[in-house]
Amino acid sequence: MAQMTISYGDLQDKGILVTGGGSGIGAALVEGFAAQGARVAFIDVAQEASRELVARLGPTSRHAPIFLNADLRHVNAIRTAVDEAAHQLGGLSVLVNNAGWDDRHAFEAVTEEYWDMSQSINLKQVFFVSQAAAPHLRQAPGGSIVNFSSIAYLLNMSEMPAYTTAKAGIVGLTKSLAGRLGPDNIRVNAILPGMIVTERQKQLWLADADIVAMISRQCLKRSLLAQDLIGPSLFLASSASAAITAQTLVVDGGVL
Ligand SMILES: NC(=O)c1ccc[n+]([C@@H]2O[C@H](COP(=O)([O-])OP(=O)(O)OC[C@H]3O[C@@H](n4cnc5c(N)ncnc54)[C@H](O)[C@@H]3O)[C@@H](O)[C@H]2O)c1
């Protein structure tokens, strides 16, 4: 359920593109932007979940979300999907680079192929989606790019070196793009979530003990959910943050 009490009037009717919006945090963001009356498109490979999301949100949204089926590992597919999103939305004001792949992998087991695969979904596509979106964002009165990094790269986590490298890279990319696109009035910021307990996380990685252990490290003594990322994303997308760029926003409940 989206946080319906938050209202950013300037987002109404704006064109928003969310990558990886078919499930998890991305799906919550699609719902959150749709609840603002925004025109939302999202790119994903998860066809069933994406179609279910559109079917669920369509009837109650001012603008039914638009699903674009594309594999972000391929630059040509990115360019086609981003242009299609801008066309169907009637323009693009906000890009949320949310898609990622937090697969666990042992340092010793990483092959060249695995490394390249991880970077292609966790880092490379963030650059190329942003590159493809920039000409469209320039035509908006003020554009915003919100990149999803992670606190994982700050915690010396040993079980996902390729992923954490990419997530650190996203912060560097955020600052570089903020410098490049700022003169065009396009802001670029990054969100660093902590442990966000989604269904996928519980199925694949998070035992109850892991959740308890992370809560014990947080100032806030509860699980963080995908919906906790809606408010920060809306804020960075909206004109409420019009002078904020090149920044990172940690959303982790205060991990010590
Ligand atoms: N869940 C967490 O605890 C957590 C913590 C820190 C950062 N993050 C970051 O937040 C973002 C969202 O996390 P999540 O847990 O919702 O992830 P998720 O894996 O549940 O969802 C990612 C979405 O991206 C899509 N996707 C994956 N590969 C794709 C590809 N090649 N082309 C198109 N779409 C593709 C998936 O289908 C999925 O819908 C990610 O960038 C993740 O790294 C998550």
XYZ file of C-alpha atoms and ligand atoms in Angstrom:
300
model
C 0.000 0.000 0.000
C 1.472 3.358 -1.035
C 1.831 6.244 1.414
C -1.245 8.117 0.230
C -0.895 10.846 2.853
C 2.146 12.365 1.129
C 1.241 14.835 -1.609
C 3.593 16.539 -4.057
C 1.269 18.462 -6.323
C 3.954 19.241 -8.909
C 4.251 15.521 -9.735
C 0.695 15.312 -11.022
C 0.678 14.544 -14.770
C 4.514 14.494 -14.873
C 6.223 11.759 -16.895
C 8.114 9.355 -14.608
C 10.211 6.369 -15.705
C 11.089 3.679 -13.141
C 13.486 0.864 -14.066
C 12.796 -2.498 -12.450
C 9.303 -1.327 -11.538
C 7.614 -4.704 -11.857
C 8.327 -6.004 -8.372
C 9.939 -5.203 -5.033
C 10.872 -1.614 -4.258
C 10.288 -0.584 -7.877
C 6.668 -1.718 -7.773
C 6.114 0.313 -4.592
C 7.602 3.339 -6.373
C 5.347 2.863 -9.406
C 2.383 2.766 -7.034
C 3.643 5.774 -5.084
C 4.115 7.940 -8.194
C 0.804 6.777 -9.660
C -0.894 7.802 -6.403
C 0.420 11.349 -7.021
C -1.427 11.416 -10.327
C 1.822 11.116 -12.290
C 2.140 9.420 -15.667
C 4.346 6.420 -14.870
C 6.136 3.991 -17.167
C 8.377 1.189 -15.966
C 10.867 -1.137 -17.604
C 11.217 -4.731 -16.439
C 11.875 -8.298 -17.599
C 9.398 -9.796 -15.117
C 6.377 -9.915 -17.402
C 3.814 -11.613 -15.173
C 4.450 -9.449 -12.114
C 4.538 -6.320 -14.264
C 1.242 -7.077 -15.969
C -0.366 -7.832 -12.600
C 0.841 -4.477 -11.284
C -0.667 -2.615 -14.239
C -3.930 -4.540 -13.852
C -4.062 -3.720 -10.115
C -3.202 -0.009 -10.372
C -4.815 0.854 -13.694
C -8.447 1.127 -12.608
C -7.759 3.430 -9.656
C -4.976 5.608 -11.087
C -5.389 8.986 -12.804
C -3.037 7.531 -15.452
C -2.667 3.755 -15.762
C 1.032 2.789 -15.439
C 2.712 1.641 -18.657
C 4.822 -1.530 -18.681
C 7.715 -1.791 -21.139
C 9.261 -5.221 -21.440
C 13.015 -4.813 -21.995
C 16.234 -6.379 -20.753
C 18.382 -3.570 -19.397
C 21.570 -5.539 -19.981
C 21.372 -4.560 -23.642
C 22.060 -0.958 -24.606
C 19.971 -1.033 -27.775
C 17.006 -2.368 -25.789
C 17.513 0.443 -23.272
C 17.482 3.134 -25.948
C 14.348 1.769 -27.572
C 12.504 1.404 -24.249
C 13.458 4.844 -22.919
C 12.406 6.587 -26.137
C 9.162 4.591 -26.138
C 8.504 5.554 -22.513
C 9.050 9.247 -23.255
C 6.800 8.981 -26.319
C 3.964 7.202 -24.487
C 4.227 9.488 -21.448
C 4.274 12.647 -23.589
C 7.639 13.655 -22.102
C 9.902 12.686 -19.266
C 10.580 14.689 -16.091
C 11.891 12.031 -13.708
C 14.012 8.901 -14.072
C 14.306 6.467 -11.172
C 17.164 4.016 -11.750
C 15.927 1.303 -9.403
C 16.658 -1.969 -11.228
C 19.355 -4.153 -9.747
C 20.411 -7.728 -9.018
C 21.657 -8.393 -5.485
C 22.800 -11.944 -6.098
C 25.183 -13.308 -3.432
C 28.543 -14.602 -4.683
C 31.745 -15.828 -3.084
C 34.895 -13.831 -3.873
C 36.713 -17.008 -4.982
C 33.864 -18.127 -7.258
C 33.469 -14.981 -9.348
C 34.287 -15.570 -13.041
C 34.812 -12.957 -15.712
C 31.360 -13.769 -17.095
C 29.736 -13.403 -13.674
C 31.501 -10.096 -13.045
C 30.382 -8.686 -16.388
C 26.815 -9.898 -15.835
C 26.671 -8.269 -12.413
C 28.047 -4.959 -13.661
C 25.732 -4.959 -16.673
C 22.589 -5.034 -14.517
C 23.883 -3.222 -11.433
C 25.976 -0.419 -12.952
C 26.346 -0.254 -16.732
C 22.645 0.069 -17.424
C 22.316 2.939 -14.932
C 24.713 4.923 -17.107
C 23.045 4.032 -20.393
C 19.473 4.540 -19.167
C 20.530 7.974 -17.896
C 22.266 8.735 -21.203
C 19.153 7.732 -23.156
C 16.854 9.707 -20.843
C 18.898 12.927 -20.781
C 17.621 14.380 -24.103
C 14.043 13.883 -22.884
C 14.741 15.260 -19.395
C 16.309 18.373 -20.940
C 12.957 19.232 -22.467
C 11.264 19.235 -19.036
C 11.181 22.474 -17.016
C 13.324 20.685 -14.402
C 14.454 17.083 -14.531
C 15.396 14.687 -11.752
C 17.300 11.402 -11.761
C 17.154 9.233 -8.630
C 19.676 6.384 -8.561
C 19.368 3.403 -6.235
C 22.666 2.575 -4.559
C 22.855 0.692 -1.227
C 24.444 0.950 2.201
C 25.858 -2.532 1.450
C 29.059 -1.042 0.045
C 29.673 0.852 3.298
C 29.338 -2.182 5.573
C 32.350 -4.278 4.510
C 29.969 -7.008 3.368
C 31.975 -9.975 2.136
C 29.310 -11.980 0.338
C 28.611 -9.738 -2.659
C 31.792 -7.982 -3.898
C 30.620 -7.445 -7.500
C 27.303 -5.979 -6.310
C 28.863 -3.679 -3.719
C 31.426 -2.467 -6.257
C 28.577 -1.516 -8.583
C 26.623 0.194 -5.801
C 29.694 2.266 -4.860
C 30.080 3.083 -8.561
C 26.528 4.398 -8.680
C 27.472 7.076 -6.139
C 30.418 8.148 -8.291
C 28.206 8.140 -11.370
C 25.561 10.174 -9.524
C 28.033 12.918 -8.711
C 29.506 12.948 -12.216
C 26.075 13.148 -13.865
C 24.992 15.855 -11.427
C 27.948 17.933 -12.624
C 27.252 17.248 -16.291
C 23.479 17.715 -16.222
C 23.139 20.456 -13.606
C 23.530 23.245 -16.219
C 20.508 21.706 -17.978
C 18.528 21.966 -14.704
C 18.557 18.193 -14.274
C 19.277 17.081 -10.715
C 20.899 13.738 -9.934
C 20.823 12.171 -6.470
C 21.214 8.701 -5.002
C 19.242 6.809 -2.381
C 21.089 4.264 -0.252
C 18.560 1.837 1.244
C 19.402 -0.361 4.190
C 17.846 -3.788 4.626
C 14.477 -3.609 2.888
C 12.406 -6.689 3.624
C 10.642 -7.622 0.384
C 9.082 -10.983 -0.477
C 12.035 -11.768 -2.759
C 14.531 -10.923 -0.035
C 12.750 -13.252 2.385
C 12.584 -16.064 -0.175
C 16.230 -15.833 -1.218
C 18.423 -14.281 1.420
C 16.812 -13.200 4.661
C 16.214 -15.663 7.481
C 14.331 -14.386 10.522
C 17.639 -14.222 12.391
C 19.126 -11.905 9.746
C 16.195 -9.531 10.100
C 16.462 -9.543 13.893
C 20.215 -8.929 13.655
C 19.770 -5.917 11.350
C 16.989 -4.428 13.482
C 19.320 -4.641 16.463
C 21.783 -2.429 14.500
C 19.096 0.085 13.474
C 17.993 3.041 15.608
C 14.436 2.312 14.441
C 13.372 -1.066 15.817
C 11.278 -2.358 12.938
C 11.732 -3.914 9.519
C 12.020 -1.438 6.670
C 9.655 -2.158 3.783
C 9.573 -1.206 0.102
C 6.980 1.453 0.972
C 9.606 3.232 3.088
C 11.353 4.230 -0.141
C 8.313 5.997 -1.610
C 8.549 9.216 0.422
C 12.289 9.753 -0.167
C 11.872 9.048 -3.907
C 8.906 11.426 -4.265
C 10.860 14.126 -2.431
C 13.924 13.822 -4.660
C 11.715 13.710 -7.763
C 9.634 16.743 -6.852
C 10.397 20.456 -6.860
C 10.422 20.252 -3.039
C 14.099 19.298 -3.484
C 14.747 21.792 -6.324
C 18.159 22.881 -4.985
C 19.380 19.410 -4.011
C 21.698 17.600 -6.403
C 24.808 15.388 -6.274
C 23.700 14.102 -2.868
C 23.179 10.720 -1.260
C 20.224 9.997 1.004
C 20.574 7.029 3.345
C 17.265 5.306 4.144
C 18.267 2.575 6.573
C 16.517 3.248 9.873
C 19.806 4.481 11.301
C 22.249 1.577 11.097
C 24.993 1.805 13.719
N 15.946 -4.851 -0.925
C 16.959 -4.334 -0.269
O 17.218 -4.649 0.888
C 17.859 -3.308 -0.926
C 18.858 -2.720 -0.135
C 19.692 -1.783 -0.725
C 19.546 -1.424 -2.044
N 18.565 -2.008 -2.782
C 18.464 -1.611 -4.186
O 17.150 -1.176 -4.459
C 16.776 -1.548 -5.781
C 15.513 -2.402 -5.746
O 15.732 -3.505 -4.881
P 14.721 -4.716 -4.779
O 15.058 -5.448 -3.536
O 13.339 -4.241 -5.012
O 15.209 -5.601 -6.038
P 14.425 -6.785 -6.781
O 15.461 -7.727 -7.270
O 13.351 -7.316 -5.899
O 13.745 -6.033 -7.989
C 14.515 -5.558 -9.061
C 13.620 -5.415 -10.278
O 14.481 -5.216 -11.409
C 14.079 -6.118 -12.438
N 15.228 -6.483 -13.256
C 16.275 -7.262 -12.891
N 17.100 -7.449 -13.923
C 16.563 -6.763 -14.976
C 16.969 -6.565 -16.329
N 18.084 -7.129 -16.816
N 16.199 -5.809 -17.130
C 15.037 -5.259 -16.657
N 14.620 -5.404 -15.380
C 15.370 -6.146 -14.550
C 13.511 -7.332 -11.706
O 12.671 -8.111 -12.529
C 12.791 -6.683 -10.545
O 11.453 -6.361 -10.859
C 17.979 -2.297 -6.362
O 18.780 -1.399 -7.094
C 18.702 -2.774 -5.136
O 20.078 -2.979 -5.377
C 17.718 -2.943 -2.259
